[in-house]
XYZ file of C-alpha atoms in Angstrom:
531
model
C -26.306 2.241 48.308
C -23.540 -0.415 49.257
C -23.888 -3.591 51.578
C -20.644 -5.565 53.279
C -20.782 -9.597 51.651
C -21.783 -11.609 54.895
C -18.741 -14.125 53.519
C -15.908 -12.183 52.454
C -16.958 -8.575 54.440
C -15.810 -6.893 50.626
C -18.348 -3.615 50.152
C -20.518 -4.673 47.172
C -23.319 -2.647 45.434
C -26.501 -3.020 47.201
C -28.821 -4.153 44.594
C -25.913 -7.671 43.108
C -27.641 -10.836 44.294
C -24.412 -12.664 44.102
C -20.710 -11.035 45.313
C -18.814 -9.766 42.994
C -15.753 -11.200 45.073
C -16.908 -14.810 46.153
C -19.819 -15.045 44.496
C -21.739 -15.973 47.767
C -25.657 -15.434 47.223
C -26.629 -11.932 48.775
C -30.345 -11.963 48.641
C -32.839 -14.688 49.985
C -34.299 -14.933 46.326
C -30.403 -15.556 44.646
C -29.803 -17.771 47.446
C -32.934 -20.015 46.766
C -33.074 -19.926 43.277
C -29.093 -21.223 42.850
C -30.097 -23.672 45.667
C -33.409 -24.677 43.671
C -31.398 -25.506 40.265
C -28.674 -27.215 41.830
C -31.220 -29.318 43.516
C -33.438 -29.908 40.290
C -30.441 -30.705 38.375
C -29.311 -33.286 40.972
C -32.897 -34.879 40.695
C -32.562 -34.783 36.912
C -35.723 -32.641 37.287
C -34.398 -30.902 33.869
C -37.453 -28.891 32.681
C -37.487 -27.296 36.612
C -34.050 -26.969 36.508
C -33.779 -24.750 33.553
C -36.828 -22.422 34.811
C -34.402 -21.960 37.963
C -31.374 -20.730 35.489
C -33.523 -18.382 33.703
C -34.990 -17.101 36.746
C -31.953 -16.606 38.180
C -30.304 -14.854 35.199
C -33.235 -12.588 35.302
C -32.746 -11.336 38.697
C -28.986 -11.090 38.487
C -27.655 -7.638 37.682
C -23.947 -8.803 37.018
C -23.329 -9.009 33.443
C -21.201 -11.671 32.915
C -23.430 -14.030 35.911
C -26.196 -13.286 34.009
C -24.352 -14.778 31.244
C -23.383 -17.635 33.375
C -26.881 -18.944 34.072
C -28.725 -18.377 30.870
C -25.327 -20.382 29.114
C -25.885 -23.077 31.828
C -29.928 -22.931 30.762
C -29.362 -23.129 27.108
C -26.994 -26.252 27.946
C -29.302 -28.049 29.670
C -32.102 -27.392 27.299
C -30.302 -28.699 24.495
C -28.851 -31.562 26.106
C -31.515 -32.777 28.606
C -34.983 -31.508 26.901
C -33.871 -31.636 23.743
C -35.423 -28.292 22.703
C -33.164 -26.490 20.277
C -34.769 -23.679 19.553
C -35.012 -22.692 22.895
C -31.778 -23.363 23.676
C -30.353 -21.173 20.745
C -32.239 -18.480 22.317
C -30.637 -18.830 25.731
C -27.483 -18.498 23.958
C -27.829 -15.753 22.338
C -29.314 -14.061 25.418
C -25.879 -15.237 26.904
C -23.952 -13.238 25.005
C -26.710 -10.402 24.618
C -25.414 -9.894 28.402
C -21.839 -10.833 28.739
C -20.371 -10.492 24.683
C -16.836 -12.022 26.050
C -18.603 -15.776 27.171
C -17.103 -17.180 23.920
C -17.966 -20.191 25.410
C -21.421 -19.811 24.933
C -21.212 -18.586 21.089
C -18.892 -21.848 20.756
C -22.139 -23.761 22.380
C -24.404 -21.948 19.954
C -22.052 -22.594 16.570
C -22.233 -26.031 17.461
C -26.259 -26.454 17.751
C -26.511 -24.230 14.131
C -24.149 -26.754 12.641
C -25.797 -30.006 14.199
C -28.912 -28.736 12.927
C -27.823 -27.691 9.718
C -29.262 -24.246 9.888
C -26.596 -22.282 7.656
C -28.935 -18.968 7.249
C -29.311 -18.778 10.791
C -25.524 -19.500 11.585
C -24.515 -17.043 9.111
C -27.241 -14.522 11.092
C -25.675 -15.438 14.618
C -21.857 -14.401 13.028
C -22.996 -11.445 12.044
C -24.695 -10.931 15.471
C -21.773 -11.959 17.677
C -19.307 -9.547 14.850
C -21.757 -6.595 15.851
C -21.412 -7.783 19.865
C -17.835 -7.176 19.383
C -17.594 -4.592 17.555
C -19.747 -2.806 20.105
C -17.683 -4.041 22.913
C -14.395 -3.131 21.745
C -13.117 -7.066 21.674
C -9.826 -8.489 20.708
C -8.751 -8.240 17.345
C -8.202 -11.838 17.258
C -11.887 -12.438 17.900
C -13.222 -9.868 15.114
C -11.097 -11.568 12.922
C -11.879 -14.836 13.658
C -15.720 -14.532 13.572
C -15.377 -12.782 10.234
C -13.113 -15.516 8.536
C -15.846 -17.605 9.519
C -18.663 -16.097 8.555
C -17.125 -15.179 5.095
C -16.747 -19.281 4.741
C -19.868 -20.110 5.285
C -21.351 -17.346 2.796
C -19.003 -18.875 0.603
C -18.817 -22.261 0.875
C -22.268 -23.374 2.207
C -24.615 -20.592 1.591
C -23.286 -19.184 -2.096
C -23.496 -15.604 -1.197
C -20.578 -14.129 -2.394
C -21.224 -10.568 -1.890
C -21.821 -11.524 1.931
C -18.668 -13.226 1.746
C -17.231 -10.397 0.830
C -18.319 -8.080 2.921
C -16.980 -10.272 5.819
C -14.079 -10.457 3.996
C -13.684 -6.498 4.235
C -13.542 -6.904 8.214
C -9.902 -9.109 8.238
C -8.837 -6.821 5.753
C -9.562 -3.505 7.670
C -7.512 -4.863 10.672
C -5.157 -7.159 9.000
C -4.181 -5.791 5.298
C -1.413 -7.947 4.533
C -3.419 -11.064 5.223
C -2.754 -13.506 2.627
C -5.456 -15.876 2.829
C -8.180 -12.800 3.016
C -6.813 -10.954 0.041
C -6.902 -14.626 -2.061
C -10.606 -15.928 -0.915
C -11.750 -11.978 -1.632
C -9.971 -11.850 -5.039
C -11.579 -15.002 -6.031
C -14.605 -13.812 -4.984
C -14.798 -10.512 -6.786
C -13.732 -12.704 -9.639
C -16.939 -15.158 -9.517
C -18.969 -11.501 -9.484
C -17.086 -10.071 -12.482
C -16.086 -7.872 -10.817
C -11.934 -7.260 -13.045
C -11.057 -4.010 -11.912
C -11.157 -5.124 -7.813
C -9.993 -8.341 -8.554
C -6.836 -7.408 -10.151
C -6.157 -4.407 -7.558
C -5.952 -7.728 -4.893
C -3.859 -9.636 -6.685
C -1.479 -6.755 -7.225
C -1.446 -6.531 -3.182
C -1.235 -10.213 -3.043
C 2.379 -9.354 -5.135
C 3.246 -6.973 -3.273
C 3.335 -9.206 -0.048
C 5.307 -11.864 -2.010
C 6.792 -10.314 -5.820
C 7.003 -13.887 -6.992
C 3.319 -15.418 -6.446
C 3.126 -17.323 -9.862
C -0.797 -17.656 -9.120
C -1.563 -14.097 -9.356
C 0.716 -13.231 -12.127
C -1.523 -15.885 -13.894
C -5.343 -14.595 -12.596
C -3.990 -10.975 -13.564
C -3.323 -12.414 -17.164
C -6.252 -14.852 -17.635
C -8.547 -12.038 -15.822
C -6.858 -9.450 -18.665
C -7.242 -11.863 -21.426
C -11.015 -12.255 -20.557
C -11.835 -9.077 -21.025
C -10.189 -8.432 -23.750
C -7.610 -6.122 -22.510
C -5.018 -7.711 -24.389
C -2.287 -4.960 -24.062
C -2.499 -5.675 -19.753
C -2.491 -9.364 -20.849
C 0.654 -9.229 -23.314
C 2.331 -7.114 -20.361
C 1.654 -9.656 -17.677
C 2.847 -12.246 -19.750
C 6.305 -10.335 -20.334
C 6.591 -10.330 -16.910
C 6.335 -14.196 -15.937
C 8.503 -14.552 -19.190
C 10.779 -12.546 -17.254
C 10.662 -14.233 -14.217
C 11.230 -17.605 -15.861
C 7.363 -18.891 -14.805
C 5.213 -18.174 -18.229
C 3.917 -21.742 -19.722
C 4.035 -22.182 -23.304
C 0.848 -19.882 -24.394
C 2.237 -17.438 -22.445
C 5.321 -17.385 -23.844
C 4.059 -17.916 -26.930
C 1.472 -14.696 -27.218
C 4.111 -12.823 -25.100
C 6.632 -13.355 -28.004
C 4.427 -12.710 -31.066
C 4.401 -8.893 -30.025
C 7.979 -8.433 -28.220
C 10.384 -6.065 -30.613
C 14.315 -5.990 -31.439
C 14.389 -2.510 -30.853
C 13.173 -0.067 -28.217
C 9.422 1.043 -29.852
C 9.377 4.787 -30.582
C 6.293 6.101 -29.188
C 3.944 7.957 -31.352
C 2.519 10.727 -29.077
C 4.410 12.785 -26.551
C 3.953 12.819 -22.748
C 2.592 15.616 -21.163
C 3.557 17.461 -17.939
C -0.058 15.728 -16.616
C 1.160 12.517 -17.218
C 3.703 12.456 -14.764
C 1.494 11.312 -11.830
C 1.340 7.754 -14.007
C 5.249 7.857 -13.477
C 6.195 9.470 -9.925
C 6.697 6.570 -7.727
C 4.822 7.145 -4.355
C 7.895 7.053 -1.836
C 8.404 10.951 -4.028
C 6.211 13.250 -2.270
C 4.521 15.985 -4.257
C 4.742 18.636 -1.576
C 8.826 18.066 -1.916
C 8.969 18.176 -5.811
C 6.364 21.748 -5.864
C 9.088 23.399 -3.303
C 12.346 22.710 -5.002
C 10.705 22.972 -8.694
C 9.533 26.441 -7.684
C 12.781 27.105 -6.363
C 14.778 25.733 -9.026
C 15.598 28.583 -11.176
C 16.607 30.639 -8.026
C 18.545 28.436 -6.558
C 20.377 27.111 -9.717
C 21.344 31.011 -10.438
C 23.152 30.874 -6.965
C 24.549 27.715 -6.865
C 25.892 27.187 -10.849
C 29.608 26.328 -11.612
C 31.409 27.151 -14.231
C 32.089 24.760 -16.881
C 35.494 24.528 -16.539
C 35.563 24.105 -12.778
C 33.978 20.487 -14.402
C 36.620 20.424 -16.712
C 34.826 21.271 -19.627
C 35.439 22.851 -22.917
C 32.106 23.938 -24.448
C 33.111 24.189 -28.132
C 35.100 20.955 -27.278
C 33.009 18.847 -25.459
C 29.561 19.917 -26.697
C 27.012 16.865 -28.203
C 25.358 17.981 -31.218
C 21.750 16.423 -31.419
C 22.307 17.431 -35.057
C 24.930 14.636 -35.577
C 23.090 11.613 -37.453
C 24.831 9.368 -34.634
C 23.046 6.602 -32.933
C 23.299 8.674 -29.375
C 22.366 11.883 -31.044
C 19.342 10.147 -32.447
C 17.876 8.725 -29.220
C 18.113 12.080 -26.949
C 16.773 13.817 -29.581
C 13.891 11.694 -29.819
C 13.794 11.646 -25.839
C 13.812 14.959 -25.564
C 10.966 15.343 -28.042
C 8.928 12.948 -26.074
C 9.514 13.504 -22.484
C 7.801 16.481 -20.883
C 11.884 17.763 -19.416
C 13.354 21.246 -20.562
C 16.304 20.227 -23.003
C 19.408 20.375 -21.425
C 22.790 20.802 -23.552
C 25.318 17.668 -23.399
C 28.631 17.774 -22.874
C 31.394 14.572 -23.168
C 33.074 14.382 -19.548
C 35.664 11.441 -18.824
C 34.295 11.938 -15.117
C 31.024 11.367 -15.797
C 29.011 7.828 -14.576
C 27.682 7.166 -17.495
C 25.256 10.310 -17.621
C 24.560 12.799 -15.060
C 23.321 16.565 -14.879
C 25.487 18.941 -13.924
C 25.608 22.399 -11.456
C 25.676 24.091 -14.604
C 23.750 27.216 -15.819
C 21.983 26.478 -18.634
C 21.207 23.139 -17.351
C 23.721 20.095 -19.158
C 23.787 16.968 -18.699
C 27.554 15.106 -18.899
C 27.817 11.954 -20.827
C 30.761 9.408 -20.533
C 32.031 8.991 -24.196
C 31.838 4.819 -23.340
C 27.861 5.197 -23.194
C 28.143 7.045 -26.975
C 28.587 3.751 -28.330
C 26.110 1.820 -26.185
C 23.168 -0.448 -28.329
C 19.349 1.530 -28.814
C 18.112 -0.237 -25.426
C 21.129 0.874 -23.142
C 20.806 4.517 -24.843
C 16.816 4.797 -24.645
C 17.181 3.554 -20.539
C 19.876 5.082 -19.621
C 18.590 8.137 -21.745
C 15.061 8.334 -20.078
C 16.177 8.027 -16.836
C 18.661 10.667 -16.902
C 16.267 13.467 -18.403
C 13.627 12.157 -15.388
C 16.776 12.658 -12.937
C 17.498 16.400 -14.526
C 13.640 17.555 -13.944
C 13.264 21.034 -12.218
C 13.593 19.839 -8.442
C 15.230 16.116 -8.802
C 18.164 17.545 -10.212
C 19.046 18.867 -6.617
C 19.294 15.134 -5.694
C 21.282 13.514 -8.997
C 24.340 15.522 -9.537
C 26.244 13.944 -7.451
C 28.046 10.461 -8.537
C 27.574 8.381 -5.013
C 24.212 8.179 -2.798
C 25.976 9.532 -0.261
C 26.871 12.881 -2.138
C 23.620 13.084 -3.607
C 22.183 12.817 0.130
C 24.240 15.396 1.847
C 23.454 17.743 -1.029
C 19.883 17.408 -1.275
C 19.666 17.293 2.380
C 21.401 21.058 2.853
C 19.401 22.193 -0.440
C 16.222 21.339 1.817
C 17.725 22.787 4.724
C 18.016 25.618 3.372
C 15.046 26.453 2.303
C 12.929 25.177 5.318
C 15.170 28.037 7.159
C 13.893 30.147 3.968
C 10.438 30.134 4.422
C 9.976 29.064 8.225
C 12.008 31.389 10.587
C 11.717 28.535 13.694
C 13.929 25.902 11.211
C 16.547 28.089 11.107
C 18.881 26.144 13.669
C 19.214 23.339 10.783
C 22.655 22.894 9.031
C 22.208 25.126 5.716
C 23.639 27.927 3.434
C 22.815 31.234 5.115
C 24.139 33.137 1.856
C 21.672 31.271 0.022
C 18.610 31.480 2.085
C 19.141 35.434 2.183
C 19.432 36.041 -1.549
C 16.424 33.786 -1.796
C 14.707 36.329 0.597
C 16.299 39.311 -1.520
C 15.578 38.245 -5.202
C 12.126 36.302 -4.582
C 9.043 38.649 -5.138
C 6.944 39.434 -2.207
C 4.118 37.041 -2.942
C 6.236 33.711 -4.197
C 7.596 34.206 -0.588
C 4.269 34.431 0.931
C 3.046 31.150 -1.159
C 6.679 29.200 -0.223
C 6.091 30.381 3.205
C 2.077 28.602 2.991
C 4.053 25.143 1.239
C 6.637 24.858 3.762
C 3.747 25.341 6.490
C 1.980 22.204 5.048
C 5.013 20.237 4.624
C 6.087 20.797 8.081
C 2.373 19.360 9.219
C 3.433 16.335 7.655
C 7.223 16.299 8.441
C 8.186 12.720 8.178
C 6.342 12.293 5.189
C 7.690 15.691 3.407
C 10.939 16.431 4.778
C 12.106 12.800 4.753
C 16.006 12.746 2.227
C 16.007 9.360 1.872
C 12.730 8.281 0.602
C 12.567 11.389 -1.879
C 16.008 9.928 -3.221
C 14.580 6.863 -3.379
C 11.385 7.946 -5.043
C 13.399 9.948 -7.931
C 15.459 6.977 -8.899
C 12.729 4.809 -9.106
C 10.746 7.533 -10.573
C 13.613 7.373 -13.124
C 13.641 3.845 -13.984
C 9.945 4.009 -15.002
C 10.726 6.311 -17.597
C 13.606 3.967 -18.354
C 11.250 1.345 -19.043
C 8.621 3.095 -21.024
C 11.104 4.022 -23.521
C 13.380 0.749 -24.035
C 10.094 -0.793 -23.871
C 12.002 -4.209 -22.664
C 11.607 -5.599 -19.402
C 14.447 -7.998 -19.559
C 17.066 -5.556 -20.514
C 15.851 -3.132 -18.346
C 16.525 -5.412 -15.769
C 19.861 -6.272 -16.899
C 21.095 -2.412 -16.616
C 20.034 -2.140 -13.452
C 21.754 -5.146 -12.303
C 24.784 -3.929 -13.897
C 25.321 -0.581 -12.530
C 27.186 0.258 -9.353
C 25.076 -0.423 -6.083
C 26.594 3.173 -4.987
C 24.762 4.902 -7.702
C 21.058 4.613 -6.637
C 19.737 4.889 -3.564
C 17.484 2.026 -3.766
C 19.296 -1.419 -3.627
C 19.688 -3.105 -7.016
C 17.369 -5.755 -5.471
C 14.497 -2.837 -4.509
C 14.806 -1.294 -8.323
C 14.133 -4.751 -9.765
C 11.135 -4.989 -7.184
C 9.675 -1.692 -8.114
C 10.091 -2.198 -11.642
C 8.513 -5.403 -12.090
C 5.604 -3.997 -9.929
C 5.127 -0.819 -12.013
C 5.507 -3.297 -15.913
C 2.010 -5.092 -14.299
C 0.587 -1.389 -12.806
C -2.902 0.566 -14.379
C -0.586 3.401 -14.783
C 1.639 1.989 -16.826
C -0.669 0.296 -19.323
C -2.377 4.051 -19.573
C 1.182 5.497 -20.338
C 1.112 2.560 -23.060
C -1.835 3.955 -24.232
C -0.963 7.449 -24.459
C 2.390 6.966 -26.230
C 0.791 4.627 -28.810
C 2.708 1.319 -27.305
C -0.313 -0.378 -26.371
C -0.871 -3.851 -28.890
C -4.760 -3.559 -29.014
């Protein structure tokens, strides 16, 4: 049932006692009881005056007039009677009917905080959060009211876990928020609670890789619990960065080595998830490690279109050389199939080769590189000539290495899914793979490829897989040098067209990983750890 608005003639529902348009009074009863409180307020007739408001919001169906008067209600109760309590309660039935009248939670803070009722301001936060959650309200708000609520928690009420959980609300909608992740780390600190204060600080480096301050509460939290080993690590790093005080430089130095530490146990093929660097994805390396052997078969060269001699050229890992020595040892301790070496004057410094068996060339200058240079450069190349990230290394410049990979890919997407078959790729190969695959590793390519392609920026994605085996490859780098510094220093001095990360990103990425739980457990596992 509608009614025209005897002011404005705009169709309004028939049951409003105000318009919706001009908010002239539509009933006789809204008419007179507006009328009644102006007049009672003009007579200072307070208590009369307030029973008009509330009257008046009660007959009101309009949410936010019904906010309106019982805002107005709780105003003058609090000002003019005096009566607080009721006053709070007219507030909150303000925003009970209209959640968006800020200006009536403002009036409400501001009575709990005059009062110096902190449990029952921390209860009308967490009333107004659950008001706009419910009501779908700006971001800004839910923020806002959490930050605040988390302070008082903190700061007035000691209730850390409450703090928290406030806490958890920025974070949901703003992840990268500095201030949150700090005040939450320091608060899972003062519970004891290691393992979720470190994993904030890490996110707190993440946002800025030099935060001193977190470097620090990673060590002293470490050090506290007597996980020495994460401690000694940390403090390699701010040694590194030029920021470790004297005890850290100190206890970082007592344990530090001249030589690259030979591990005492082996890593495992189910160790490499403590390696892989996320930007890899594991959909990518399953398709072209299953493929590898196939593929390799088609695609091989023959040694001398590389200009090698085998009998010439070929690195014994017999010879009691220094380079011999440390891919032997490599080898032994890296879960990689051994490839043969072979000296190449157009080799970068190491890199596999299209060969069949798989070979890595070495340029003769690396031969007579020191232990830490050898065990880096050695690591990373065995990493980079794994079933599946050799499709994306054996090429000297990024951009090789990307066009290769990229028509590799190709290729078999048109393999296994008929509908890619307009991309760019080898047709020879993609019908021998049909021809010499058995029946059933089609059938479970065909099932890969189908879940890759339901995630295919993620999957299918060149650049960050390139990305993700060179970093990948400087972890391994790392674990076997077992020296930050001079990790660092190889990176820095290798061509920026070799990696597809910038020299600047590696650095990054390494620093982050030396301070990661995955790397102190590959510590562990290898027998590197101090404690």
């Amino acid at each position: 049932m509608s009614n025209d608005c005897p002011s404005c003639q705009e169709t309004v529902r028939g049951d409003d006692l105000f318009c919706m348009f001009c908010g002239a009074a539509l009933t006789e009863d809204a008419w007179r009881l507006s009328t009644q409180a102006e007049r009672f307020e003009q007579m200072e007739r307070w208590g009369q005056a307030v029973d008009a408001r509330l009257s008046l919001a009660e007959s009101v169906a309009d949410p936010a007039e019904r906010g309106r008067q019982f805002h107005a209600a709780g105003v003058l109760q609090q000002e003019r009677l005096g009566d607080t309590a009721a006053a709070a309660r007219s507030f909150d039935k303000a925003l009970d009917a209209d959640p968006s009248r800020l200006k009536a939670f403002e009036s409400l803070d501001q009575l709990l905080v005059d009062t110096g009722d902190l449990v029952e301001q921390a209860r009308s936060y967490r009333r107004m959060i659950r008001r706009a959650l419910d009501s779908e309200a700006d971001e800004k708000v839910i923020v806002a009211l959490a930050r605040n609520l988390a302070d008082i928690c903190h700061s007035r009420l000691n209730q850390p876990q409450e703090a928290l959980d406030a806490l958890q609300l920025v974070l949901e909608r703003r992840p990268a928020d500095e201030a949150a992740l700090e005040q939450a780390a320091a608060l899972y600190d003062q519970l004891g609670d290691v393992t979720h204060a470190a994993e904030l600080h890490r996110r707190l480096l993440e946002i800025d890789p030099r935060r001193v301050e977190s470097y620090q509460s990673l060590r002293r939290l470490f050090l506290n619990t007597e996980r020495y080993d994460a401690g000694w690590c940390v403090c390699r790093v701010l040694s590194v960065l030029g920021q470790a005080n004297a005890d850290e430089v100190s206890f970082y130095e007592r344990y530090a080595t001249t030589t690259p530490t030979r591990a005492e146990r082996p890593l495992e093929q189910g160790h490499w998830p403590l390696i892989d660097h996320p930007l890899k994805s594991p959909l990518t390396d399953e398709l072209l490690a299953r493929t590898h052997g196939a593929l390799i078969t088609l695609m091989a060269r023959p040694h001398k279109n590389l200009g090698i001699r085998r009998r010439r050229d070929a690195i014994d890992l017999a010879d009691m050389t220094r380079f011999a020595n440390v891919m032997g040892y490599l080898f032994e301790f890296l879960p990689v199939p051994r490839s043969e070496l072979f000296r190449s004057t157009e080799a970068r410094s190491m890199q596999p080769a299209l060969v069949e068996p798989s070979a890595l060339l070495v340029a003769p200058e690396l031969l007579e590189e020191d232990l830490y240079v050898l065990a880096f450069v050695g690591a990373r190349q065995l990493v980079m000539s794994r079933p599946g990230h050799v499709f994306g290394a054996m090429q000297p410049r990024v951009s090789g290495r990307r066009a290769f990979l990229e028509r590799v890919l190709n290729t078999l997407r048109a393999t296994f899914h008929f509908k890619s078959r307009a991309l760019d790729h080898d047709t020879q190969a993609r019908e021998a793979l049909q021809r010499n695959l058995p029946p059933r590793e089609v059938q479970a390519l065909t099932e890969l490829v189908e879940r890759m392609n339901d995630d295919a920026p993620r999957h299918w994605d060149v650049d960050a897989y390139l990305k993700g085996i060179d970093l990948t490859a400087d972890r391994a780098g790392l674990i076997f040098a077992n020296d930050l510094e001079k990790a660092l220093a190889i990176i820095r001095n290798e061509p920026a067209h070799a990696a597809a990360p910038t020299v600047g990103e590696r650095a990054t990425e390494l620093i982050r990983y030396a301070y990661s739980e995955e790397y102190f457990q590959v510590r562990r596992l290898i027998g590197h750890n101090i404690d």
